[in-house]
Each structure stands twice: as structure tokens, then as C-alpha cells.
PDB file of C-alpha atoms (C1' of nucleotides) in Angstrom:
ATOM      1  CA  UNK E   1      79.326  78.625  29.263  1.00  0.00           C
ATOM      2  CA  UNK E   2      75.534  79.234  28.084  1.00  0.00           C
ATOM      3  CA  UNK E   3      75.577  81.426  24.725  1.00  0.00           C
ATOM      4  CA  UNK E   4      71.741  81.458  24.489  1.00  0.00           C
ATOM      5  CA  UNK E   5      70.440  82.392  21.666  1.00  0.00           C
ATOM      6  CA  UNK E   6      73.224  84.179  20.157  1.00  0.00           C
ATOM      7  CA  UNK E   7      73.350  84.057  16.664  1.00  0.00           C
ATOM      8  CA  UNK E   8      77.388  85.164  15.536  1.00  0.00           C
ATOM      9  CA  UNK E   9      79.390  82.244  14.330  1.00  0.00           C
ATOM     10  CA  UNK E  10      81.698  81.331  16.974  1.00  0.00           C
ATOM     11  CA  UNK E  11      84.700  82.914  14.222  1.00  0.00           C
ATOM     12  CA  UNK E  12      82.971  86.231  14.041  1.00  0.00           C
ATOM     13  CA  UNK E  13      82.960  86.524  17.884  1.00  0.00           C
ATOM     14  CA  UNK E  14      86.243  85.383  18.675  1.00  0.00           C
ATOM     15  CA  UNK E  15      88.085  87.649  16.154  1.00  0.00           C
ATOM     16  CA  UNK E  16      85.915  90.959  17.382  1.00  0.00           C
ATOM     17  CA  UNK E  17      86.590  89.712  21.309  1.00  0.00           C
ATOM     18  CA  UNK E  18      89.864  87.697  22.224  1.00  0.00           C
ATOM     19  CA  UNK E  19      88.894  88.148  25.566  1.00  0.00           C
ATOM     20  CA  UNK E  20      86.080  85.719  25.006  1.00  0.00           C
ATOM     21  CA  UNK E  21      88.035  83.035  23.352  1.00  0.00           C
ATOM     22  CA  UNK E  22      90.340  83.173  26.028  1.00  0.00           C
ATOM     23  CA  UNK E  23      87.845  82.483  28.507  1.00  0.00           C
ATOM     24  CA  UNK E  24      86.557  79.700  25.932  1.00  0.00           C
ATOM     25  CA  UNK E  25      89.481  77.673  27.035  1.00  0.00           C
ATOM     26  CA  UNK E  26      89.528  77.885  30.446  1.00  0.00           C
ATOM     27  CA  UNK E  27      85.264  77.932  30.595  1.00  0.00           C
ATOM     28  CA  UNK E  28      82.848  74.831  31.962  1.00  0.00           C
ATOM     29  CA  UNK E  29      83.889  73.809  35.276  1.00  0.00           C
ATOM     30  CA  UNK E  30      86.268  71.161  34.824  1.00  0.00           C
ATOM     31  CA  UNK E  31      89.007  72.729  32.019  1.00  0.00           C
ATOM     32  CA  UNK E  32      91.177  73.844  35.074  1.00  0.00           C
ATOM     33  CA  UNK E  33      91.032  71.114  37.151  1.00  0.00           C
ATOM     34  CA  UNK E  34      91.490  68.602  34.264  1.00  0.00           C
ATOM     35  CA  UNK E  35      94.835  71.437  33.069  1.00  0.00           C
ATOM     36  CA  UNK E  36      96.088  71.179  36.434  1.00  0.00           C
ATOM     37  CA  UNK E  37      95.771  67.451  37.311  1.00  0.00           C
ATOM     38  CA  UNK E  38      97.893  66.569  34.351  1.00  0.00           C
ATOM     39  CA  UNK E  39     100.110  69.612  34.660  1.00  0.00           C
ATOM     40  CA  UNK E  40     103.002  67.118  36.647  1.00  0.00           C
ATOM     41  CA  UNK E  41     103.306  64.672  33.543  1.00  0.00           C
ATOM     42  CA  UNK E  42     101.261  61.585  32.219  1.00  0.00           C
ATOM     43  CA  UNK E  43      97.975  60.787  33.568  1.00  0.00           C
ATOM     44  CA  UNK E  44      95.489  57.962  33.348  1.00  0.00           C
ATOM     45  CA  UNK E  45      91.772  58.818  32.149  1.00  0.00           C
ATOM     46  CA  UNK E  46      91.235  56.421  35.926  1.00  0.00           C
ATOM     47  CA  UNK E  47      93.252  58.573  37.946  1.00  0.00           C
ATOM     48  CA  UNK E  48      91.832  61.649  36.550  1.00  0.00           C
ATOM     49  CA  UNK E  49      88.222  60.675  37.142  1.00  0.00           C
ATOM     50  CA  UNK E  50      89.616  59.770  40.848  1.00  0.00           C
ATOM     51  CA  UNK E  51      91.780  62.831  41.349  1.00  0.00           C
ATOM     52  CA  UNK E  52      88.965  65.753  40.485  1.00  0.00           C
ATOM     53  CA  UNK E  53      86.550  65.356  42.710  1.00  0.00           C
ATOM     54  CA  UNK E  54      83.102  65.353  41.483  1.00  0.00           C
ATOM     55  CA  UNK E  55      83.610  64.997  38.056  1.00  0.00           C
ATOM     56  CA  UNK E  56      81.346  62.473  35.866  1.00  0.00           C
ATOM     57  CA  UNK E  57      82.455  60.135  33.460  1.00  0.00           C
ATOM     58  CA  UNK E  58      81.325  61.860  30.555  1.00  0.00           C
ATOM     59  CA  UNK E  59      82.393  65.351  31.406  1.00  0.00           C
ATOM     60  CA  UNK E  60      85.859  64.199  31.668  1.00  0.00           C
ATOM     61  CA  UNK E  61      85.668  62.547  28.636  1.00  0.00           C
ATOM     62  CA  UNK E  62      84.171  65.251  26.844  1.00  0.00           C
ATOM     63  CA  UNK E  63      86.134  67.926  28.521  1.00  0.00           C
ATOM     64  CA  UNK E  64      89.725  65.758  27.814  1.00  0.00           C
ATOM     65  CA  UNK E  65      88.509  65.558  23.575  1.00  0.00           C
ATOM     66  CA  UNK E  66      88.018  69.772  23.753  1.00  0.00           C
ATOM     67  CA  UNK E  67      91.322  70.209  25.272  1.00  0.00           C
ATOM     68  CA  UNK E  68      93.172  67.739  22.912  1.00  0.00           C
ATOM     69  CA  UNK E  69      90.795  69.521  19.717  1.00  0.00           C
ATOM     70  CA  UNK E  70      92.355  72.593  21.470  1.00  0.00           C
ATOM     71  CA  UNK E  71      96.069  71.402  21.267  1.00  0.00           C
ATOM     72  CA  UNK E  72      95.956  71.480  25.006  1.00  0.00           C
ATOM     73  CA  UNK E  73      96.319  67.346  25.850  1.00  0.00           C
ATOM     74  CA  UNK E  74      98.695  65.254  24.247  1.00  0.00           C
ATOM     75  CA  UNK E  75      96.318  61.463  24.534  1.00  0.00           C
ATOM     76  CA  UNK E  76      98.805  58.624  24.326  1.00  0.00           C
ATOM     77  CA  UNK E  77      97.114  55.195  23.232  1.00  0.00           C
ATOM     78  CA  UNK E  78      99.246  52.173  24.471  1.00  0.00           C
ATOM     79  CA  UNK E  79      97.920  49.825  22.569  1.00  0.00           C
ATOM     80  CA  UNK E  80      97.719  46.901  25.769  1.00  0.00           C
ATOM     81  CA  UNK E  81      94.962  45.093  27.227  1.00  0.00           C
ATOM     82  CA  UNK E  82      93.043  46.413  29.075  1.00  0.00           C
ATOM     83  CA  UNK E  83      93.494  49.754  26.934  1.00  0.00           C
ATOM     84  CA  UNK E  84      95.973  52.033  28.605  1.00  0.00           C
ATOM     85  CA  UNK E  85      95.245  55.746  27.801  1.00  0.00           C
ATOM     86  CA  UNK E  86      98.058  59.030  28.851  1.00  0.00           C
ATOM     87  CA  UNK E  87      97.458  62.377  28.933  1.00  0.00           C
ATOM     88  CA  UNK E  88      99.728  65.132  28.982  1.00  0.00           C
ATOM     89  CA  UNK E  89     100.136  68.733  28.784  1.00  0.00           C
ATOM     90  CA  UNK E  90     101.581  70.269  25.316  1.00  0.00           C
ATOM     91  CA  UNK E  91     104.032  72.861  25.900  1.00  0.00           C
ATOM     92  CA  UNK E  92     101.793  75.499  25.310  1.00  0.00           C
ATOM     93  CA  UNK E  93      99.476  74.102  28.043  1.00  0.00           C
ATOM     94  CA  UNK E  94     102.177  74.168  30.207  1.00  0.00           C
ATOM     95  CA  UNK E  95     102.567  77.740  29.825  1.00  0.00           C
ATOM     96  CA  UNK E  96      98.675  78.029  30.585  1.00  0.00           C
ATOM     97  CA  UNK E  97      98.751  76.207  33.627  1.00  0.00           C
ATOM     98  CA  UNK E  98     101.644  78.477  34.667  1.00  0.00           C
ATOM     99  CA  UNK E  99      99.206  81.808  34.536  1.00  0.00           C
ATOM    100  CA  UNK E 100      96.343  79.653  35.793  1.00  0.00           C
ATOM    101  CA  UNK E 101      98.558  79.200  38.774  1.00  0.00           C
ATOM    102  CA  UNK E 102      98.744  82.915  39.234  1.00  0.00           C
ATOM    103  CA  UNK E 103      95.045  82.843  39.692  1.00  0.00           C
ATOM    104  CA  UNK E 104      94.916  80.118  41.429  1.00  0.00           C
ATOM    105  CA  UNK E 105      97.034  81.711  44.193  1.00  0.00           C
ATOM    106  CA  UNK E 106      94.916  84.747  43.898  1.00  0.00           C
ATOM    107  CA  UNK E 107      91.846  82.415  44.958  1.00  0.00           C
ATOM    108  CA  UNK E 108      93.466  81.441  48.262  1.00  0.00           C
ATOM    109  CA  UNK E 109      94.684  84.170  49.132  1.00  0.00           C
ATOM    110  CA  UNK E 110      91.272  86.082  49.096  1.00  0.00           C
ATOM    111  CA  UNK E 111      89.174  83.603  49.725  1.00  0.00           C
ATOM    112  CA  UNK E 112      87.882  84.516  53.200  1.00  0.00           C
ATOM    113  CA  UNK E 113      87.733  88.098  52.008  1.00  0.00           C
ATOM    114  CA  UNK E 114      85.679  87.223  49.435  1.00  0.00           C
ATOM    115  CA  UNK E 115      83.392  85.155  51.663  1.00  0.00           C
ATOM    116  CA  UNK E 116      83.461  88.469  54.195  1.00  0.00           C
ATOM    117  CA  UNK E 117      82.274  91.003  51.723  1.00  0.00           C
ATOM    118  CA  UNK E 118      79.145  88.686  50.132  1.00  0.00           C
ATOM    119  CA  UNK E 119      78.160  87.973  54.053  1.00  0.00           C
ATOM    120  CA  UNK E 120      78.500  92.103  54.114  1.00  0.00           C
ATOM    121  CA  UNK E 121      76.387  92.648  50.764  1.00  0.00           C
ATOM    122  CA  UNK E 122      73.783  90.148  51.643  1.00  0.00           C
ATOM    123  CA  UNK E 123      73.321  91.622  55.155  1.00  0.00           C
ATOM    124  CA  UNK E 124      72.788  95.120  54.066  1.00  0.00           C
ATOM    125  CA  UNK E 125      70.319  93.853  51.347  1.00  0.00           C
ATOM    126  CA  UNK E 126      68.527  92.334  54.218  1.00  0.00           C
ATOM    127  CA  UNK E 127      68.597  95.265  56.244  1.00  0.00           C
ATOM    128  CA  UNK E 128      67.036  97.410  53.402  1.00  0.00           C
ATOM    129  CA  UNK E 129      64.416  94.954  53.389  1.00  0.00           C
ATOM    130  CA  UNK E 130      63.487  95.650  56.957  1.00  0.00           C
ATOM    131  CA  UNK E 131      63.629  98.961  56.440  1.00  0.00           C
ATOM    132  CA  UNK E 132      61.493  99.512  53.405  1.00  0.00           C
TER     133      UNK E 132
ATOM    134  CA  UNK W   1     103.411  72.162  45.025  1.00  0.00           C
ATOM    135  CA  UNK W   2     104.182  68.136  44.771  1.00  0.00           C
ATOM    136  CA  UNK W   3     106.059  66.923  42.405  1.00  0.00           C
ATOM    137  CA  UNK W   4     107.730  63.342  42.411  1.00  0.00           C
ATOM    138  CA  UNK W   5     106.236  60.208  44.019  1.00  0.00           C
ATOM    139  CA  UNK W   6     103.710  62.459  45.326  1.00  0.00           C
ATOM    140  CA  UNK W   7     100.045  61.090  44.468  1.00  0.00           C
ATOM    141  CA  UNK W   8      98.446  62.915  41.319  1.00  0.00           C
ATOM    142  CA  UNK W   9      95.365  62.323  43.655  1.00  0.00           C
ATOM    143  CA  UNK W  10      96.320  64.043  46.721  1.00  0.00           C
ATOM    144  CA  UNK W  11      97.912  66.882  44.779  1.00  0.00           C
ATOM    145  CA  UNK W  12      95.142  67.836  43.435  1.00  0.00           C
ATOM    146  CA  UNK W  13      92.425  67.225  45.789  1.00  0.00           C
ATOM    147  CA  UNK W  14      94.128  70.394  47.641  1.00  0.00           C
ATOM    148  CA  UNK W  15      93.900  72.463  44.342  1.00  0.00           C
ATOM    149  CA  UNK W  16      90.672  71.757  43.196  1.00  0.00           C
ATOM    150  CA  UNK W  17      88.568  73.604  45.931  1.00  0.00           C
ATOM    151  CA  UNK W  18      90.274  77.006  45.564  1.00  0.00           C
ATOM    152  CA  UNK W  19      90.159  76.142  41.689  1.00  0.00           C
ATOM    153  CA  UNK W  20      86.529  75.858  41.472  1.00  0.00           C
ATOM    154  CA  UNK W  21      85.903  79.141  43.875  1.00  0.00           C
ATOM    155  CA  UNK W  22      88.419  80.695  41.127  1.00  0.00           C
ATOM    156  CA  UNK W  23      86.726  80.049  38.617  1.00  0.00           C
ATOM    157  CA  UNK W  24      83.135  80.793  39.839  1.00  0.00           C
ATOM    158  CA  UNK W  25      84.288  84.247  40.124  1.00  0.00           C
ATOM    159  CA  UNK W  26      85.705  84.915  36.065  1.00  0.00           C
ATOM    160  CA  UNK W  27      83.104  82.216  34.700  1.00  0.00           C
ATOM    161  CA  UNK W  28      80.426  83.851  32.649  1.00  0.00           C
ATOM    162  CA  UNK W  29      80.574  84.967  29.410  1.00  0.00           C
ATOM    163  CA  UNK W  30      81.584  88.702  30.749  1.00  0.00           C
ATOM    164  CA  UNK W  31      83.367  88.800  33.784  1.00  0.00           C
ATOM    165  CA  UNK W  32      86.481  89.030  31.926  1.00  0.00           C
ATOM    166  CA  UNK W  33      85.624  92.148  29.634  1.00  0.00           C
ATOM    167  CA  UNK W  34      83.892  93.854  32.611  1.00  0.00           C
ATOM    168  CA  UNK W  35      87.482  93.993  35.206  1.00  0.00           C
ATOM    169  CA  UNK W  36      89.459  94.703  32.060  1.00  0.00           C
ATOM    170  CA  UNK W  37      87.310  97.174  31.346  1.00  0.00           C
ATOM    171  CA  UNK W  38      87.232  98.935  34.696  1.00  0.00           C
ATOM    172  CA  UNK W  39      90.900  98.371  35.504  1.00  0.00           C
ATOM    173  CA  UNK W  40      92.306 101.881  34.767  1.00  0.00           C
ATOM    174  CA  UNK W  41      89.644 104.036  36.372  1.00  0.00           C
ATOM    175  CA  UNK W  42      86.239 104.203  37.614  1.00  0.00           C
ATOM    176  CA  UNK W  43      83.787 104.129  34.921  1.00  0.00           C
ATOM    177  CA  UNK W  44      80.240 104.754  33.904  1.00  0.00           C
ATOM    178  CA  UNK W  45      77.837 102.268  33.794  1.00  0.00           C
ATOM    179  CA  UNK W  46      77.073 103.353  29.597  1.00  0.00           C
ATOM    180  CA  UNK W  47      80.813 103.839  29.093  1.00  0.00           C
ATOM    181  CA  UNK W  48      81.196 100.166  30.035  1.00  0.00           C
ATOM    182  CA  UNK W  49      78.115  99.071  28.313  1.00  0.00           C
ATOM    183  CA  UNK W  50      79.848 100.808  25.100  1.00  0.00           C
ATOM    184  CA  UNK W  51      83.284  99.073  25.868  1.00  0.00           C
ATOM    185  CA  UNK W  52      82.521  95.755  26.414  1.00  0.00           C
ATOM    186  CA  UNK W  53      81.129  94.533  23.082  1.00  0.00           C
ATOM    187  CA  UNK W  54      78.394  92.365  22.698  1.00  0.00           C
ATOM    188  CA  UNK W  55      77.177  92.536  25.959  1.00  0.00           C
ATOM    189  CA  UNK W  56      73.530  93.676  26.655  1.00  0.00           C
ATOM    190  CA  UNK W  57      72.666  95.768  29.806  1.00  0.00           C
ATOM    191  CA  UNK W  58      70.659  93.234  31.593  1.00  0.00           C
ATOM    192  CA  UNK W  59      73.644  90.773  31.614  1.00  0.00           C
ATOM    193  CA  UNK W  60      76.096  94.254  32.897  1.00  0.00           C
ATOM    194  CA  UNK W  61      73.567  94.906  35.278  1.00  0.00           C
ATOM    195  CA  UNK W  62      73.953  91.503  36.488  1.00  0.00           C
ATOM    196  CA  UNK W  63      77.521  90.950  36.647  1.00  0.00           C
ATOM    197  CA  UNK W  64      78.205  94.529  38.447  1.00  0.00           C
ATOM    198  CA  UNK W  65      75.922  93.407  40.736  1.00  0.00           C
ATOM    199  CA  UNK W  66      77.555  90.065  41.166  1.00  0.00           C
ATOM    200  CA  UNK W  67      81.004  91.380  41.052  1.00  0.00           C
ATOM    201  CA  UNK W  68      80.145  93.919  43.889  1.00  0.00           C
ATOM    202  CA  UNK W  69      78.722  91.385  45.840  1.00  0.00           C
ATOM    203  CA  UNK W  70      81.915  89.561  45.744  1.00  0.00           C
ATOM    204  CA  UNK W  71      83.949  92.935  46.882  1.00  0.00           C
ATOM    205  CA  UNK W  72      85.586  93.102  43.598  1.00  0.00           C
ATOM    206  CA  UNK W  73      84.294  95.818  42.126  1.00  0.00           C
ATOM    207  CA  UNK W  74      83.238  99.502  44.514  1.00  0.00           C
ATOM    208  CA  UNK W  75      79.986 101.550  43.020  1.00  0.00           C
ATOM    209  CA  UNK W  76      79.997 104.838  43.386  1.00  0.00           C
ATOM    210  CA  UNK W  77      76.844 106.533  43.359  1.00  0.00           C
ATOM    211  CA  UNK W  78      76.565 110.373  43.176  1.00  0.00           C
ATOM    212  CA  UNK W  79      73.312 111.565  43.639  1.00  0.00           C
ATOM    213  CA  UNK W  80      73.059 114.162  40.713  1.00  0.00           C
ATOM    214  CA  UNK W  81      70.495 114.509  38.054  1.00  0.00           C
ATOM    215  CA  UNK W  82      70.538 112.631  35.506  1.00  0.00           C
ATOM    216  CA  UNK W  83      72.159 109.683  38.064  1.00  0.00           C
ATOM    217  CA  UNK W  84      75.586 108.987  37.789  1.00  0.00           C
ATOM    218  CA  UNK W  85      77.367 105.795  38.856  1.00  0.00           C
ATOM    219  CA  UNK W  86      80.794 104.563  39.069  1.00  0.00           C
ATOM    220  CA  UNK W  87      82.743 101.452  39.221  1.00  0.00           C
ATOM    221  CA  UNK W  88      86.369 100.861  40.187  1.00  0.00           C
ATOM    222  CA  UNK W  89      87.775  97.630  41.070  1.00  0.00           C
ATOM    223  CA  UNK W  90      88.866  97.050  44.506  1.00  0.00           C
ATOM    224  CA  UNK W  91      92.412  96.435  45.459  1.00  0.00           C
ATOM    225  CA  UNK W  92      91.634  92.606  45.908  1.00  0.00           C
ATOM    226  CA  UNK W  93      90.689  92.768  41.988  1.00  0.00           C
ATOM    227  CA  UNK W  94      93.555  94.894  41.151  1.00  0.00           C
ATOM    228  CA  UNK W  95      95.349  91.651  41.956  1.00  0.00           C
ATOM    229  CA  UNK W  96      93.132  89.497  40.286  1.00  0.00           C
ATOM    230  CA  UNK W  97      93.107  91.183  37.044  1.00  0.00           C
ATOM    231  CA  UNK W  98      97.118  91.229  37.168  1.00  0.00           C
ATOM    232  CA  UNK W  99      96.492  87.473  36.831  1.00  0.00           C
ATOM    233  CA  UNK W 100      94.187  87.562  34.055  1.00  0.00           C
ATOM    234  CA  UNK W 101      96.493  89.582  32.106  1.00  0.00           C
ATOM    235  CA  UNK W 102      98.537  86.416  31.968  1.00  0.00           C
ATOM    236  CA  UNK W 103      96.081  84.469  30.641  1.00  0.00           C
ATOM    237  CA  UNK W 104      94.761  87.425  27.610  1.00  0.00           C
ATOM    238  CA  UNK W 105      98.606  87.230  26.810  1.00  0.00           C
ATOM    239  CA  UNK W 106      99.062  83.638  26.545  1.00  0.00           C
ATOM    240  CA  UNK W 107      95.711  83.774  24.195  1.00  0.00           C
ATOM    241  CA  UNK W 108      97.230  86.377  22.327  1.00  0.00           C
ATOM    242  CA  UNK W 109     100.526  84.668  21.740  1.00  0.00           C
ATOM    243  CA  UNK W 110      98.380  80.965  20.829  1.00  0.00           C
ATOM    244  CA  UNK W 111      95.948  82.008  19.127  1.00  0.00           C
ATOM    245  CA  UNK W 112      97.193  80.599  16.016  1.00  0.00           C
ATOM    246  CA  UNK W 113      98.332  77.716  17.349  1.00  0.00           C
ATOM    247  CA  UNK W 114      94.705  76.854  18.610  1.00  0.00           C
ATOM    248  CA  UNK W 115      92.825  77.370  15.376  1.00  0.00           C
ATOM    249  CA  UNK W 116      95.416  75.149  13.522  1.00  0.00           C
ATOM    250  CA  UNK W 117      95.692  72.545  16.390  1.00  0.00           C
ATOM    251  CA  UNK W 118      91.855  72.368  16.104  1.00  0.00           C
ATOM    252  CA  UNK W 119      91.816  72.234  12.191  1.00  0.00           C
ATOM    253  CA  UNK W 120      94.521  69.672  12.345  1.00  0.00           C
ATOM    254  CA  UNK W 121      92.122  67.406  14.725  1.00  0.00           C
ATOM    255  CA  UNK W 122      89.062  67.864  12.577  1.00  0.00           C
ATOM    256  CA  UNK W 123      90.901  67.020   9.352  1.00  0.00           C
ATOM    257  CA  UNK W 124      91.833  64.156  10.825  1.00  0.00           C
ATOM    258  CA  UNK W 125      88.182  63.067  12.180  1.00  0.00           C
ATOM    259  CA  UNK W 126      86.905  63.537   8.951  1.00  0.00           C
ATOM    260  CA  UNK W 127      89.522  61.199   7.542  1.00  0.00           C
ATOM    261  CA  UNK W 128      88.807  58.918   9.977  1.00  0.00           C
ATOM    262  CA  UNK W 129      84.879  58.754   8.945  1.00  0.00           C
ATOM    263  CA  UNK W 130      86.015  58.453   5.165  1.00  0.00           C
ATOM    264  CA  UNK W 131      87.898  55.851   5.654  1.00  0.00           C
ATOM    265  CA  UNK W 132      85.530  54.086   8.414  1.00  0.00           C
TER     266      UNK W 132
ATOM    267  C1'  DC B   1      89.912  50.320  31.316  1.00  0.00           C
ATOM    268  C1'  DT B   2      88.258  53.888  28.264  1.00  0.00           C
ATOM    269  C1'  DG B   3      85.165  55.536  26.394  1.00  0.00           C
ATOM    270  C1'  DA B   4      80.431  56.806  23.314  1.00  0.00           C
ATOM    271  C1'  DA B   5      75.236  57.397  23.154  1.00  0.00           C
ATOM    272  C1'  DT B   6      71.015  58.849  25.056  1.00  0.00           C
ATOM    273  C1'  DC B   7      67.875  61.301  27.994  1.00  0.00           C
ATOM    274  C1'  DC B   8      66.875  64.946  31.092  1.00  0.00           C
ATOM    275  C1'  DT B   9      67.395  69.099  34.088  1.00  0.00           C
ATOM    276  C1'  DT B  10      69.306  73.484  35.191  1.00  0.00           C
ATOM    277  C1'  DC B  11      70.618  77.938  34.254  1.00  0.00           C
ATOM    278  C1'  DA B  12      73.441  81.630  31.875  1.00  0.00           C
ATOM    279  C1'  DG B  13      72.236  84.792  28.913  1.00  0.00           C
ATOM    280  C1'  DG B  14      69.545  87.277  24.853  1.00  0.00           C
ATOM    281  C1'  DA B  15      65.272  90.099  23.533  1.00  0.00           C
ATOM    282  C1'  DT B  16      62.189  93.200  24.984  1.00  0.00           C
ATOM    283  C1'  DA B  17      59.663  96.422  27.735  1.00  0.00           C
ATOM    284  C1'  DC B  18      59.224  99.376  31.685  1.00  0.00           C
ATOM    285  C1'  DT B  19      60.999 102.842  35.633  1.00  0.00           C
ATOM    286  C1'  DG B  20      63.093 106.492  38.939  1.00  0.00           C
TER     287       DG B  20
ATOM    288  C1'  DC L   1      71.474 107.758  32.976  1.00  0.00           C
ATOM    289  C1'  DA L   2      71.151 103.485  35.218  1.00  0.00           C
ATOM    290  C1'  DG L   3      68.899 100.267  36.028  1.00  0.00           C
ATOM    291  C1'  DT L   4      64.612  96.146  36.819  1.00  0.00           C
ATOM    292  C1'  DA L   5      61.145  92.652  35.267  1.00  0.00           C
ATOM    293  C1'  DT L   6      59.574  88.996  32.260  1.00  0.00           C
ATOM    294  C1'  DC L   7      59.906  85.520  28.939  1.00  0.00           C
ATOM    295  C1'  DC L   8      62.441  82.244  26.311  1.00  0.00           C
ATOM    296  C1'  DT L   9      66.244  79.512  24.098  1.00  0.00           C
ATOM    297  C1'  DG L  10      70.265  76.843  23.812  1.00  0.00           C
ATOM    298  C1'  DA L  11      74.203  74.930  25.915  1.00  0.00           C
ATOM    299  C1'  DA L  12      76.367  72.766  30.097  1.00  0.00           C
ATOM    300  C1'  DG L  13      76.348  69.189  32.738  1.00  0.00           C
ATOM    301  C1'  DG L  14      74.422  64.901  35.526  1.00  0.00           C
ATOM    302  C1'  DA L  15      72.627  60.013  35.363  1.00  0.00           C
ATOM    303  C1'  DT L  16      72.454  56.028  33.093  1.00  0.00           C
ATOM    304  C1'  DT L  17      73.342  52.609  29.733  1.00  0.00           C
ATOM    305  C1'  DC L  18      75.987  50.283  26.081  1.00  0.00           C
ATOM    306  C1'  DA L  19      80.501  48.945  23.773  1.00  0.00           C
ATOM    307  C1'  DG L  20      85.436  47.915  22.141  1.00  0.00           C
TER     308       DG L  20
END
DNA sequence: CTGAATCCTTCAGGATACTG
DNA sequence: CAGTATCCTGAAGGATTCAG
């Protein structure tokens, strides 16, 4: 998420708006999908970059350090060769990906209602074009 | 959901779609603040601009706008002098915000556990550069 | 295999001014 | 009161390359 040119230190905003920091965690387009990949135990960084779809190699691995910063990813180092690297959810992550789930449900099940009503707002915009 | 042998890779491939067209609709710095802040009523377009700190009236102008488009949010315009407007959110966003409650609460009850998992992690970076 | 470093583009969002 | 229009900055994210 873009903060421009804002110019309150990230501790000033957070403590007037926990809404924000909230969203903090969950912002940039690849927290959830990284949260829920690993959500069903250990991971590889490999099978991550294979499993989200899209995702580049540096997001991931810049996305993966703000999550473990966050005390969001466990990162297990087996110290092999070639390097073997585990992620996990903490326990609090856990509980995250448990409301995330909420909303993820809440996504399917309004999806095509969603998709109706922007066909339905665009279309009358048009319309008012015509007219005027 | 798969658990077990199931592949991490074709569990999440099925999640990942809805989970980006989730969070396309609550990214942005405000999305957030605004359905809180029209969840118990409709309100004024100034009463929100008061509520929601921080946020400046092009960006509300933009996310009501956005929000509507996406049938979240109803405005209500009553053609009186000076203009009033109203916003509610729409049944569909009812829902959604029930989900988001989940997450404010599980920021709420981490909060702490963030900022010192974070601290933790940058102690130990800077250790890390001492030493290196 | 698991990254970090660098360069570059896009765009959310802030400041400001104007309008019905 | 409830917006729109314009300009601009900084952060997110993609592509590519290098490294342990």
C-alpha cells in the first residue's frame, strides 16, 4: 500500500488508527496468499513460489522477511546442501488465517454479485454519457 | 479444504483467485475505516470525512465511489438545499464487514505481540551486522 | 535451492484549488 | 454540503542479474 507523501511516523499512525495497522498486515498483494499457502504446515520457499501463482521471486522473498519481522512465519534453516528452507505459521498466524478464511468465504460467495453490480454501475455511467 | 497428502500446490491454486478478488476490494489505505464507519447507519459524506481520521476528501470521494461501484455501499441522495447524501452498506457488505471484525479483533488482541516480535527481529539484525 | 541487489514502471494517495 | 480536477511524490511491485 502507497502512503505518498505522508509525513507521520509509521508509530504515530498506527497508535491513532488500529484499523490501519491491521490492514498493514494483511496489505500488498501477496500477504494472504503467502498466510494461506503455509497455513497446512511447513513449506518450501520452491513450493511457495510454485503454489501462488504469479508471484516473483523477490516479492516472495521480501513478502516471507515482513511476515517473519511480523512474528507471522516461523523460517526453519536445515542446514543441508542444497540449503533447505521451512516456513510455518506461528500460532498467532494461525489464528489470522482463521478470520482471513471468513473473508475468504465472503469473496466466493459474492463474487458474481459483485461482478453484476460494477457491470450495473458502469452501464448507467455510460448511459448518462449518451444522455448528456 | 485439503489437508493431508493433498498438494500444497493444488490447494492453493483454488484459493488464490477468490483471495486476490478479496483483497482488491479492502486493499487501500481506507476501505477498512470507510465500512466500519458506515456499518451502523447511513451517514453523511462530512460525518464520515470527520470519522475516519487521516483521510482527505479526494481519497473518500474515491473510495465511495469505488465501493458503490462494487454494490457495497447504497448512496442516497436527497435533493434538498444545501445537498445531502447518504451511505449505508448493502447487505452483501453487512457480511463482509462481519468478517473484518475478525480481523480488527485479532489486531487488537496482537498488537503487542507484533511490535515485540518485530523489535526482537531487528535486535537481532543489528547484532548480526555488529558482529559481521 | 534460497535468496540479495539493482533498475525501472505503475499507481495509490496527499496537497491544493475549484464547483453546483 | 458534497463533491471534481490537477499535479506530484513515494512506495509497491516486476524484470533481471549476481551470490552463498
Amino acid at each position: 500500500m502507497s502512503r505518498g507523501n505522508t509525513r507521520v511516523t509509521d508509530a504515530v499512525r498506527t497508535e491513532a488508527c488500529p484499523v490501519t495497522e491491521v490492514l498493514d498486515r494483511v496489505a500488498g498483494k501477496w500477504s494472504i496468499g503467502i498466510l494461506t499457502a503455509a497455513a497446512h504446515g511447513p513449506v518450501r520457499f520452491t513450493e511457495l513460489e510454485r503454489a501462488i501463482n504469479g508471484i516473483s521471486r523477490r516479492m516472495l522473498s521480501l513478502n516471507l522477511r515482513r511476515l517473519e519481522r511480523d512474528g507471522l512465519l516461523i523460517r526453519t534453516v536445515h542446514p543441508t546442501v542444497p540449503p533447505k528452507v521451512e516456513y510455518s505459521l506461528t500460532p498467532m498466524a494461525q489464528e489470522l488465517h482463521a478470520s482471513l478464511t471468513g473473508l475468504v468465504s465472503w469473496a466466493e460467495r459474492h463474487r458474481s454479485a459483485i461482478a453484476e453490480a460494477r457491470a450495473t454501475y458502469d452501464t448507467a455511467a455510460a448511459r448518462e454519457l449518451d444522455a448528456g
